[in-house]
C-alpha atoms as a printed R data frame, in Angstrom:
    type eleno elety resid chain resno       x       y       z
1   ATOM     1    CA   MET     A     1 -26.158 -40.743   5.151
2   ATOM     2    CA   LYS     A     2 -27.775 -37.242   4.234
3   ATOM     3    CA   LYS     A     3 -26.201 -33.655   5.965
4   ATOM     4    CA   GLU     A     4 -28.684 -33.655   8.113
5   ATOM     5    CA   GLU     A     5 -28.693 -37.312   9.594
6   ATOM     6    CA   PHE     A     6 -24.800 -36.997   9.664
7   ATOM     7    CA   ILE     A     7 -24.999 -33.535  11.873
8   ATOM     8    CA   GLN     A     8 -27.439 -34.862  13.794
9   ATOM     9    CA   PHE     A     9 -25.237 -38.153  14.690
10  ATOM    10    CA   VAL     A    10 -22.005 -35.958  15.187
11  ATOM    11    CA   ALA     A    11 -23.895 -33.811  17.771
12  ATOM    12    CA   LYS     A    12 -25.094 -36.667  19.821
13  ATOM    13    CA   ASN     A    13 -21.903 -38.877  19.805
14  ATOM    14    CA   ILE     A    14 -19.117 -35.721  19.515
15  ATOM    15    CA   LYS     A    15 -18.908 -35.850  23.208
16  ATOM    16    CA   TYR     A    16 -17.372 -39.623  23.114
17  ATOM    17    CA   HIS     A    17 -14.185 -37.944  21.158
18  ATOM    18    CA   LEU     A    18 -13.989 -34.994  23.350
19  ATOM    19    CA   PRO     A    19 -11.626 -34.693  26.646
20  ATOM    20    CA   SER     A    20 -13.347 -35.104  29.844
21  ATOM    21    CA   GLU     A    21 -13.482 -31.017  30.506
22  ATOM    22    CA   PHE     A    22 -16.309 -31.024  27.945
23  ATOM    23    CA   LYS     A    23 -18.676 -33.494  29.589
24  ATOM    24    CA   ASP     A    24 -21.037 -30.800  30.780
25  ATOM    25    CA   PHE     A    25 -20.958 -28.474  27.793
26  ATOM    26    CA   LYS     A    26 -24.145 -28.074  25.264
27  ATOM    27    CA   ILE     A    27 -23.747 -28.867  22.064
28  ATOM    28    CA   GLU     A    28 -26.739 -28.128  19.355
29  ATOM    29    CA   VAL     A    29 -27.379 -28.405  16.013
30  ATOM    30    CA   GLY     A    30 -26.938 -24.565  14.339
31  ATOM    31    CA   LYS     A    31 -27.606 -23.039  11.090
32  ATOM    32    CA   HIS     A    32 -25.264 -23.385   7.803
33  ATOM    33    CA   MET     A    33 -24.402 -27.270   8.566
34  ATOM    34    CA   GLY     A    34 -22.575 -25.807  12.115
35  ATOM    35    CA   LEU     A    35 -22.402 -27.125  15.635
36  ATOM    36    CA   VAL     A    36 -23.107 -24.444  18.558
37  ATOM    37    CA   ILE     A    37 -20.813 -25.446  21.660
38  ATOM    38    CA   SER     A    38 -21.479 -23.936  25.125
39  ATOM    39    CA   GLU     A    39 -20.745 -23.970  28.639
40  ATOM    40    CA   LYS     A    40 -23.163 -22.605  31.412
41  ATOM    41    CA   LYS     A    41 -20.104 -21.644  33.132
42  ATOM    42    CA   SER     A    42 -18.738 -19.280  30.351
43  ATOM    43    CA   PRO     A    43 -20.294 -16.468  28.284
44  ATOM    44    CA   ASN     A    44 -18.425 -18.430  25.852
45  ATOM    45    CA   THR     A    45 -19.761 -19.726  22.730
46  ATOM    46    CA   ILE     A    46 -17.591 -21.154  19.366
47  ATOM    47    CA   ARG     A    47 -19.700 -22.613  16.214
48  ATOM    48    CA   ILE     A    48 -17.786 -25.333  14.143
49  ATOM    49    CA   TYR     A    49 -18.843 -26.155  10.872
50  ATOM    50    CA   LEU     A    50 -19.368 -29.358   9.215
51  ATOM    51    CA   ASP     A    51 -18.873 -29.110   5.593
52  ATOM    52    CA   GLU     A    52 -15.925 -30.604   4.905
53  ATOM    53    CA   ALA     A    53 -16.415 -33.256   7.803
54  ATOM    54    CA   TYR     A    54 -18.875 -34.518   5.794
55  ATOM    55    CA   GLU     A    55 -16.911 -34.126   2.536
56  ATOM    56    CA   LYS     A    56 -14.117 -36.053   4.096
57  ATOM    57    CA   PHE     A    57 -16.901 -38.924   5.293
58  ATOM    58    CA   MET     A    58 -18.820 -39.128   1.465
59  ATOM    59    CA   GLU     A    59 -14.770 -39.792   0.194
60  ATOM    60    CA   ASN     A    60 -14.091 -42.382   2.655
61  ATOM    61    CA   LYS     A    61 -17.027 -43.467   4.224
62  ATOM    62    CA   ASN     A    62 -15.232 -43.868   7.496
63  ATOM    63    CA   ILE     A    63 -16.715 -41.816  10.712
64  ATOM    64    CA   PHE     A    64 -13.995 -42.357  13.429
65  ATOM    65    CA   PRO     A    65 -11.476 -40.485  11.962
66  ATOM    66    CA   VAL     A    66 -13.682 -37.499  10.763
67  ATOM    67    CA   MET     A    67 -15.120 -37.482  13.832
68  ATOM    68    CA   GLU     A    68 -11.821 -37.423  16.129
69  ATOM    69    CA   THR     A    69 -11.157 -34.067  13.675
70  ATOM    70    CA   VAL     A    70 -14.050 -32.547  14.635
71  ATOM    71    CA   ALA     A    71 -13.082 -33.140  18.492
72  ATOM    72    CA   ASN     A    72  -9.802 -31.413  17.919
73  ATOM    73    CA   ASN     A    73 -11.148 -28.542  16.489
74  ATOM    74    CA   ILE     A    74 -13.661 -28.022  19.077
75  ATOM    75    CA   THR     A    75 -11.124 -28.469  21.917
76  ATOM    76    CA   GLN     A    76  -8.602 -25.909  20.104
77  ATOM    77    CA   GLY     A    77 -11.478 -23.259  19.014
78  ATOM    78    CA   TRP     A    78 -12.643 -23.307  22.626
79  ATOM    79    CA   HIS     A    79  -9.333 -22.885  23.908
80  ATOM    80    CA   THR     A    80  -8.339 -20.425  21.881
81  ATOM    81    CA   VAL     A    81 -11.626 -17.968  22.786
82  ATOM    82    CA   GLU     A    82 -10.772 -18.675  26.580
83  ATOM    83    CA   LYS     A    83  -7.301 -17.834  26.166
84  ATOM    84    CA   ILE     A    84  -8.651 -14.602  24.380
85  ATOM    85    CA   ARG     A    85 -11.254 -13.680  27.295
86  ATOM    86    CA   ASP     A    86  -8.181 -14.143  30.010
87  ATOM    87    CA   GLU     A    87  -5.961 -11.906  27.737
88  ATOM    88    CA   LYS     A    88  -8.673  -9.157  27.569
89  ATOM    89    CA   ARG     A    89  -9.061  -9.469  31.148
90  ATOM    90    CA   GLN     A    90  -5.614  -9.440  31.576
91  ATOM    91    CA   ALA     A    91  -5.536  -5.992  29.334
92  ATOM    92    CA   ILE     A    92  -8.047  -4.144  31.376
93  ATOM    93    CA   GLU     A    93  -6.498  -4.959  34.279
94  ATOM    94    CA   PHE     A    94  -3.302  -3.906  33.047
95  ATOM    95    CA   VAL     A    95  -4.647  -0.555  30.993
96  ATOM    96    CA   ASN     A    96  -5.780   0.400  34.136
97  ATOM    97    CA   ASN     A    97  -2.464   0.830  36.108
98  ATOM    98    CA   TYR     A    98  -0.637   3.796  34.472
99  ATOM    99    CA   ALA     A    99   2.500   2.791  36.748
100 ATOM   100    CA   GLU     A   100   2.671  -0.709  34.875
101 ATOM   101    CA   VAL     A   101   1.368   0.879  31.394
102 ATOM   102    CA   LYS     A   102   4.633   3.418  31.541
103 ATOM   103    CA   LYS     A   103   7.017   0.778  31.341
104 ATOM   104    CA   HIS     A   104   5.149  -0.485  27.899
105 ATOM   105    CA   LEU     A   105   4.587   2.743  26.097
106 ATOM   106    CA   GLN     A   106   5.513   2.894  22.392
107 ATOM   107    CA   PHE     A   107   5.466   5.552  19.037
108 ATOM   108    CA   VAL     A   108   4.164   4.566  16.209
109 ATOM   109    CA   LEU     A   109   4.897   6.815  12.709
110 ATOM   110    CA   ARG     A   110   1.902   6.896  10.078
111 ATOM   111    CA   ASP     A   111   1.101   9.164   7.278
112 ATOM   112    CA   PRO     A   112  -2.323  10.586   7.976
113 ATOM   113    CA   ASP     A   113  -2.340  10.572   3.840
114 ATOM   114    CA   PHE     A   114  -1.900   6.626   4.053
115 ATOM   115    CA   THR     A   115  -3.553   5.809   7.129
116 ATOM   116    CA   GLU     A   116  -6.724   6.665   8.468
117 ATOM   117    CA   ILE     A   117  -6.188   7.554  11.675
118 ATOM   118    CA   PRO     A   118  -9.312   7.878  14.391
119 ATOM   119    CA   MET     A   119  -9.903  11.124  15.983
120 ATOM   120    CA   ASN     A   120  -9.271  10.231  19.844
121 ATOM   121    CA   GLN     A   121  -6.227   9.030  18.919
122 ATOM   122    CA   ILE     A   122  -3.224  11.043  20.881
123 ATOM   123    CA   LYS     A   123  -0.512  12.112  18.368
124 ATOM   124    CA   THR     A   124   2.115  14.650  17.752
125 ATOM   125    CA   GLU     A   125   2.896  15.832  14.393
126 ATOM   126    CA   LEU     A   126   6.591  15.418  12.664
127 ATOM   127    CA   GLY     A   127   6.521  17.387   9.038
128 ATOM   128    CA   SER     A   128   3.908  15.414   7.277
129 ATOM   129    CA   TYR     A   129   3.926  12.407   9.602
130 ATOM   130    CA   VAL     A   130   2.431  12.108  13.358
131 ATOM   131    CA   ALA     A   131   3.812   9.726  16.023
132 ATOM   132    CA   LEU     A   132   0.711   7.848  17.693
133 ATOM   133    CA   TYR     A   133   0.928   6.066  21.081
134 ATOM   134    CA   GLU     A   134   0.642   2.564  21.624
135 ATOM   135    CA   ILE     A   135   0.920   0.083  24.435
136 ATOM   136    CA   ASN     A   136   3.403  -2.533  23.761
137 ATOM   137    CA   MET     A   137   2.015  -5.922  24.628
138 ATOM   138    CA   ASP     A   138   4.229  -7.610  22.472
139 ATOM   139    CA   LYS     A   139   4.992 -11.419  24.252
140 ATOM   140    CA   ASN     A   140   7.487 -12.444  21.395
141 ATOM   141    CA   ASP     A   141   9.025 -11.218  18.538
142 ATOM   142    CA   ALA     A   142   6.567 -13.356  16.352
143 ATOM   143    CA   GLU     A   143   3.280 -11.798  17.937
144 ATOM   144    CA   HIS     A   144   2.724  -8.060  17.801
145 ATOM   145    CA   ILE     A   145   0.061  -6.739  19.707
146 ATOM   146    CA   SER     A   146  -0.488  -2.837  20.918
147 ATOM   147    CA   ILE     A   147  -3.194  -0.776  22.060
148 ATOM   148    CA   PRO     A   148  -3.764   2.622  20.988
149 ATOM   149    CA   ILE     A   149  -3.578   5.318  23.308
150 ATOM   150    CA   THR     A   150  -6.718   7.697  23.479
151 ATOM   151    CA   ASP     A   151  -7.857  10.502  24.607
152 ATOM   152    CA   LYS     A   152 -10.257   8.402  27.006
153 ATOM   153    CA   LEU     A   153  -7.284   6.845  28.229
154 ATOM   154    CA   THR     A   154  -5.213   9.301  29.346
155 ATOM   155    CA   LYS     A   155  -8.334  11.362  30.973
156 ATOM   156    CA   ARG     A   156  -8.663   7.936  32.848
157 ATOM   157    CA   TRP     A   157  -4.738   8.302  33.989
158 ATOM   158    CA   GLY     A   158  -5.073  12.059  34.714
159 ATOM   159    CA   ILE     A   159  -2.147  13.019  32.532
160 ATOM   160    CA   THR     A   160  -1.678  15.569  29.592
161 ATOM   161    CA   ALA     A   161  -0.316  14.837  26.225
162 ATOM   162    CA   ASP     A   162   2.900  16.386  26.939
163 ATOM   163    CA   GLN     A   163   3.492  13.924  29.870
164 ATOM   164    CA   LEU     A   164   2.396  11.152  27.792
165 ATOM   165    CA   TYR     A   165   5.603  12.415  25.519
166 ATOM   166    CA   GLN     A   166   7.900  12.674  28.030
167 ATOM   167    CA   ASP     A   167   6.651   9.407  29.575
168 ATOM   168    CA   THR     A   168   6.921   7.460  26.134
169 ATOM   169    CA   ILE     A   169  10.793   8.461  25.199
170 ATOM   170    CA   LYS     A   170  11.991   7.331  28.594
171 ATOM   171    CA   VAL     A   171  11.248   3.877  27.910
172 ATOM   172    CA   GLN     A   172  13.725   1.449  28.212
173 ATOM   173    CA   ALA     A   173  12.414  -1.338  25.896
174 ATOM   174    CA   ALA     A   174  14.524  -2.387  23.017
175 ATOM   175    CA   TRP     A   175  11.637  -1.007  21.009
176 ATOM   176    CA   ASN     A   176  12.141   2.453  22.008
177 ATOM   177    CA   GLN     A   177  15.755   2.421  21.969
178 ATOM   178    CA   PRO     A   178  16.962   4.550  18.494
179 ATOM   179    CA   LEU     A   179  19.749   2.860  16.279
180 ATOM   180    CA   LEU     A   180  21.438   5.125  13.015
181 ATOM   181    CA   ALA     A   181  23.644   2.679  11.051
182 ATOM   182    CA   ASP     A   182  24.908   2.398   7.644
183 ATOM   183    CA   LEU     A   183  22.809   1.319   5.077
184 ATOM   184    CA   LEU     A   184  25.165  -1.355   3.815
185 ATOM   185    CA   GLU     A   185  26.166  -2.265   7.423
186 ATOM   186    CA   MET     A   186  22.601  -3.022   8.043
187 ATOM   187    CA   GLY     A   187  22.198  -5.012   5.031
188 ATOM   188    CA   THR     A   188  25.076  -6.921   6.161
189 ATOM   189    CA   TYR     A   189  23.749  -7.531   9.860
190 ATOM   190    CA   LEU     A   190  19.915  -8.554   7.938
191 ATOM   191    CA   ASN     A   191  22.282 -11.372   6.051
192 ATOM   192    CA   GLY     A   192  23.575 -12.956   8.987
193 ATOM   193    CA   GLY     A   193  26.670 -10.402   9.921
194 ATOM   194    CA   THR     A   194  27.328  -8.799  12.777
195 ATOM   195    CA   ARG     A   195  25.012  -5.861  14.324
196 ATOM   196    CA   PRO     A   196  26.657  -2.004  13.080
197 ATOM   197    CA   ASP     A   197  27.660   0.375  15.162
198 ATOM   198    CA   ASN     A   198  25.352   3.011  16.415
199 ATOM   199    CA   LEU     A   199  26.239   6.235  14.776
200 ATOM   200    CA   LEU     A   200  24.425   7.834  17.194
201 ATOM   201    CA   SER     A   201  27.289   7.627  19.780
202 ATOM   202    CA   ALA     A   202  30.017   9.318  16.557
203 ATOM   203    CA   ASP     A   203  30.880  13.032  16.861
204 ATOM   204    CA   LYS     A   204  30.374  13.168  13.019
205 ATOM   205    CA   ILE     A   205  29.538  10.617   9.999
206 ATOM   206    CA   ASP     A   206  30.361  11.225   6.449
207 ATOM   207    CA   ASP     A   207  27.880  13.459   4.287
208 ATOM   208    CA   THR     A   208  28.307  11.446   1.627
209 ATOM   209    CA   GLY     A   209  26.395   8.074   2.906
210 ATOM   210    CA   LEU     A   210  22.869   6.537   3.445
211 ATOM   211    CA   TYR     A   211  21.595   5.948   6.620
212 ATOM   212    CA   VAL     A   212  19.127   3.831   8.190
213 ATOM   213    CA   LEU     A   213  17.130   5.112  11.514
214 ATOM   214    CA   THR     A   214  15.252   2.398  13.221
215 ATOM   215    CA   ASN     A   215  14.612   0.612  16.808
216 ATOM   216    CA   TYR     A   216  16.899  -2.507  18.341
217 ATOM   217    CA   LYS     A   217  13.448  -4.728  17.603
218 ATOM   218    CA   LEU     A   218  13.310  -3.726  13.705
219 ATOM   219    CA   TYR     A   219  10.280  -3.131  14.361
220 ATOM   220    CA   ASN     A   220   8.024   0.324  14.074
221 ATOM   221    CA   GLY     A   221  11.678   1.638  13.814
222 ATOM   222    CA   ALA     A   222  10.487   4.719  11.964
223 ATOM   223    CA   ALA     A   223   8.497   6.111  14.892
224 ATOM   224    CA   MET     A   224  12.384   6.511  16.550
225 ATOM   225    CA   ILE     A   225  12.148  10.064  14.429
226 ATOM   226    CA   ALA     A   226   9.872  10.910  17.471
227 ATOM   227    CA   HIS     A   227  12.616  11.300  20.134
228 ATOM   228    CA   ASP     A   228  13.101  14.272  21.624
229 ATOM   229    CA   GLU     A   229  15.850  16.218  19.153
230 ATOM   230    CA   MET     A   230  16.364  13.406  17.154
231 ATOM   231    CA   ALA     A   231  16.106  14.874  13.833
232 ATOM   232    CA   GLN     A   232  18.606  17.742  15.289
233 ATOM   233    CA   LYS     A   233  21.047  15.001  16.567
234 ATOM   234    CA   ILE     A   234  21.314  13.512  13.193
235 ATOM   235    CA   GLY     A   235  21.950  16.801  11.533
236 ATOM   236    CA   ASN     A   236  24.787  17.705  13.773
237 ATOM   237    CA   LEU     A   237  26.312  14.515  13.008
238 ATOM   238    CA   LEU     A   238  26.045  15.224   9.359
239 ATOM   239    CA   GLN     A   239  26.390  19.226  10.028
240 ATOM   240    CA   MET     A   240  24.379  20.409   7.146
241 ATOM   241    CA   ASP     A   241  20.738  19.497   5.976
242 ATOM   242    CA   TYR     A   242  19.236  16.414   5.041
243 ATOM   243    CA   TYR     A   243  16.501  14.324   3.675
244 ATOM   244    CA   ILE     A   244  14.152  11.489   4.918
245 ATOM   245    CA   LEU     A   245  13.072   8.623   2.921
246 ATOM   246    CA   PRO     A   246   9.860   6.639   4.035
247 ATOM   247    CA   SER     A   247  11.472   3.698   3.684
248 ATOM   248    CA   THR     A   248   8.920   1.587   5.838
249 ATOM   249    CA   VAL     A   249   6.827   2.162   8.880
250 ATOM   250    CA   HIS     A   250  10.216   0.148  10.753
251 ATOM   251    CA   GLU     A   251  12.666   2.257   9.630
252 ATOM   252    CA   LEU     A   252  13.611   5.591   7.685
253 ATOM   253    CA   LEU     A   253  16.235   6.047   5.436
254 ATOM   254    CA   VAL     A   254  18.644   9.683   5.749
255 ATOM   255    CA   TYR     A   255  20.062  11.001   2.985
256 ATOM   256    CA   PRO     A   256  22.207  13.991   3.591
257 ATOM   257    CA   ASP     A   257  21.715  17.062   1.126
258 ATOM   258    CA   ASN     A   258  24.521  17.060  -0.765
259 ATOM   259    CA   GLY     A   259  23.231  18.085  -3.828
260 ATOM   260    CA   VAL     A   260  24.088  14.753  -5.948
261 ATOM   261    CA   ILE     A   261  19.870  13.805  -6.299
262 ATOM   262    CA   SER     A   262  17.073  16.428  -6.671
263 ATOM   263    CA   ILE     A   263  14.047  16.123  -4.610
264 ATOM   264    CA   THR     A   264  11.700  15.147  -7.527
265 ATOM   265    CA   GLN     A   265  14.214  12.462  -8.001
266 ATOM   266    CA   LEU     A   266  14.270  10.910  -4.199
267 ATOM   267    CA   GLN     A   267  10.213  11.168  -4.813
268 ATOM   268    CA   GLU     A   268   9.944   9.188  -7.747
269 ATOM   269    CA   MET     A   269  12.495   6.381  -6.306
270 ATOM   270    CA   VAL     A   270  10.068   6.180  -2.793
271 ATOM   271    CA   LYS     A   271   7.228   5.854  -4.946
272 ATOM   272    CA   SER     A   272   8.436   3.299  -6.997
273 ATOM   273    CA   VAL     A   273   9.892   1.450  -4.282
274 ATOM   274    CA   ASN     A   274   6.650   1.536  -2.689
275 ATOM   275    CA   ALA     A   275   5.139  -0.095  -5.502
276 ATOM   276    CA   THR     A   276   7.326  -2.751  -6.324
277 ATOM   277    CA   ASP     A   277   8.941  -3.830  -2.950
278 ATOM   278    CA   VAL     A   278   6.959  -2.811   0.389
279 ATOM   279    CA   LEU     A   279   4.089  -4.790   1.290
280 ATOM   280    CA   PRO     A   280   0.840  -2.746   1.922
281 ATOM   281    CA   LYS     A   281   1.061  -3.775   5.632
282 ATOM   282    CA   ASP     A   282   4.720  -2.161   6.223
283 ATOM   283    CA   ARG     A   283   4.263   1.224   3.710
284 ATOM   284    CA   LEU     A   284   4.704   4.415   5.739
285 ATOM   285    CA   SER     A   285   4.370   6.928   3.164
286 ATOM   286    CA   ASP     A   286   5.234   8.200  -0.666
287 ATOM   287    CA   LYS     A   287   6.275  11.708   0.894
288 ATOM   288    CA   VAL     A   288  10.178  12.955   1.337
289 ATOM   289    CA   LEU     A   289  10.808  15.004   4.512
290 ATOM   290    CA   PHE     A   290  13.126  17.806   4.609
291 ATOM   291    CA   TYR     A   291  15.412  18.349   7.616
292 ATOM   292    CA   ASN     A   292  16.421  22.329   8.153
293 ATOM   293    CA   GLN     A   293  19.609  22.335  10.426
294 ATOM   294    CA   GLN     A   294  19.583  26.131  10.423
295 ATOM   295    CA   GLU     A   295  16.121  26.459  11.419
296 ATOM   296    CA   ARG     A   296  15.834  22.916  13.265
297 ATOM   297    CA   ARG     A   297  12.524  22.037  11.418
298 ATOM   298    CA   LEU     A   298  11.018  19.357   9.644
299 ATOM   299    CA   GLU     A   299   9.093  19.713   6.399
300 ATOM   300    CA   LEU     A   300   7.778  18.503   3.293
301 ATOM   301    CA   ALA     A   301  10.237  18.063   0.990
302 ATOM   302    CA   THR     A   302   8.272  19.000  -2.264
303 ATOM   303    CA   GLU     A   303   7.124  22.029  -0.139
304 ATOM   304    CA   ARG     A   304  10.762  23.674  -0.090
305 ATOM   305    CA   GLU     A   305  11.111  22.993  -3.841
306 ATOM   306    CA   GLU     A   306   8.095  24.519  -5.066
307 ATOM   307    CA   TYR     A   307   9.480  27.686  -2.304
308 ATOM   308    CA   PHE     A   308  12.490  27.671  -4.407
309 ATOM   309    CA   GLU     A   309  11.020  27.191  -7.861
310 ATOM   310    CA   ASP     A   310   8.836  30.430  -6.881
311 ATOM   311    CA   LYS     A   311  11.942  32.220  -5.064
312 ATOM   312    CA   THR     A   312  13.683  31.542  -8.830
313 ATOM   313    CA   GLU     A   313  10.838  32.392 -10.697
314 ATOM   314    CA   ASP     A   314  10.871  35.576  -8.813
315 ATOM   315    CA   THR     A   315  14.495  36.326  -9.170
316 ATOM   316    CA   GLN     A   316  14.201  35.422 -12.720
317 ATOM   317    CA   GLU     A   317  11.367  38.039 -13.376
318 ATOM   318    CA   LYS     A   318  13.166  40.751 -11.887
319 ATOM   319    CA   LYS     A   319  16.207  40.169 -13.747
320 ATOM   320    CA   GLU     A   320  14.523  40.119 -16.770
321 ATOM   321    CA   LEU     A   321  12.579  43.377 -15.369
322 ATOM   322    CA   ALA     A   322  15.791  44.849 -14.592
323 ATOM   323    CA   GLU     A   323  17.706  43.679 -18.444
324 ATOM   324    CA   GLY     A   324  14.465  45.011 -19.920
325 ATOM   325    CA   LYS     A   325  14.791  48.357 -18.555
326 ATOM   326    CA   ASP     A   326  18.691  48.268 -18.816
327 ATOM   327    CA   LYS     A   327  17.323  47.622 -22.336
328 ATOM   328    CA   SER     A   328  15.190  49.965 -22.688
329 ATOM   329    CA   GLU     A   329  17.400  52.968 -21.607
330 ATOM   330    CA   SER     A   330  20.161  51.405 -23.560
331 ATOM   331    CA   GLU     A   331  18.458  52.028 -26.967
332 ATOM   332    CA   LYS     A   332  17.386  55.299 -25.784
333 ATOM   333    CA   LYS     A   333  20.960  56.096 -26.174
334 ATOM   334    CA   GLU     A   334  21.350  54.687 -28.636
335 ATOM   335    CA   ASP     A   335  18.422  56.645 -30.006
336 ATOM   336    CA   LYS     A   336  19.841  60.024 -29.132
337 ATOM   337    CA   SER     A   337  23.236  59.223 -30.420
338 ATOM   338    CA   LEU     A   338  21.819  58.006 -33.954
339 ATOM   339    CA   LYS     A   339  19.803  61.470 -33.740
340 ATOM   340    CA   PHE     A   340  23.012  63.315 -32.823
341 ATOM   341    CA   SER     A   341  24.645  61.571 -35.468
342 ATOM   342    CA   ILE     A   342  21.452  62.975 -38.050
343 ATOM   343    CA   ARG     A   343  22.309  66.192 -36.916
344 ATOM   344    CA   LEU     A   344  26.377  65.970 -38.124
């Protein structure tokens, strides 16, 4: 049987293998070895390609199992399209109701130099990162669906960017509950151990440790740094400045500025881990941030390093100038003494 004959045969007889719900469907031969399935009452159309089915038929010359497989593909494909259409309709209805949307707001953290950010998406700057706003539509832990919040949506809802921020930090869902934990304890937990203590409820934490900031879902948890005064809270717990290392979009690492590791070493460590251990879809950034406890400000760590290098160079130049001046004056004194001694 030639390909064209095979396709015509399948199109003519496939309804005998389909559920009764497909009896009024229109099944036509399309381009590129495919069937086009449609229904008068529905705007949906699906295409099922038969290249693989034809190869199977040519291998064993048994048409029945091939027809059953094609029918199964049609059934699953149509139900998937119908499900997507229903979910889209529900999403539109949901998005138009801000009272419901407020319960599902979430932050996500991104680096504009790593991820292209649409101009119309609402954002809040955090050092060299930005916190974006989304509507969390997750139905389970395995399926993550979200709707980006744009200026068009905020205008539709009649709210400001500041109100959006305030409403987002009030969400009580697990994805919006910050968790600060010891890195080793978090590792034990991820390997089947007990959940680590949330150190945000402590009075003080060790300034020599390494900590993880995430959420109770452990998904998109890096954005917890966007919470009101979160950076300041961590600084108060450490009672010192600290660095923020972009582990992944799901968590940040907090490292106290105790002088043990330099900014350059931290930067190289982050780049190395990103290149070897982090999936592209989970990468947040290569940039290390620094939190200045006294000024209560997040800044790029390398800019801070450059500032102090410039300051050190200025100090060194002043020192050298001062030393040069002292040396010159000393030489003048020595010259006078020499002349004086000659006169004697």
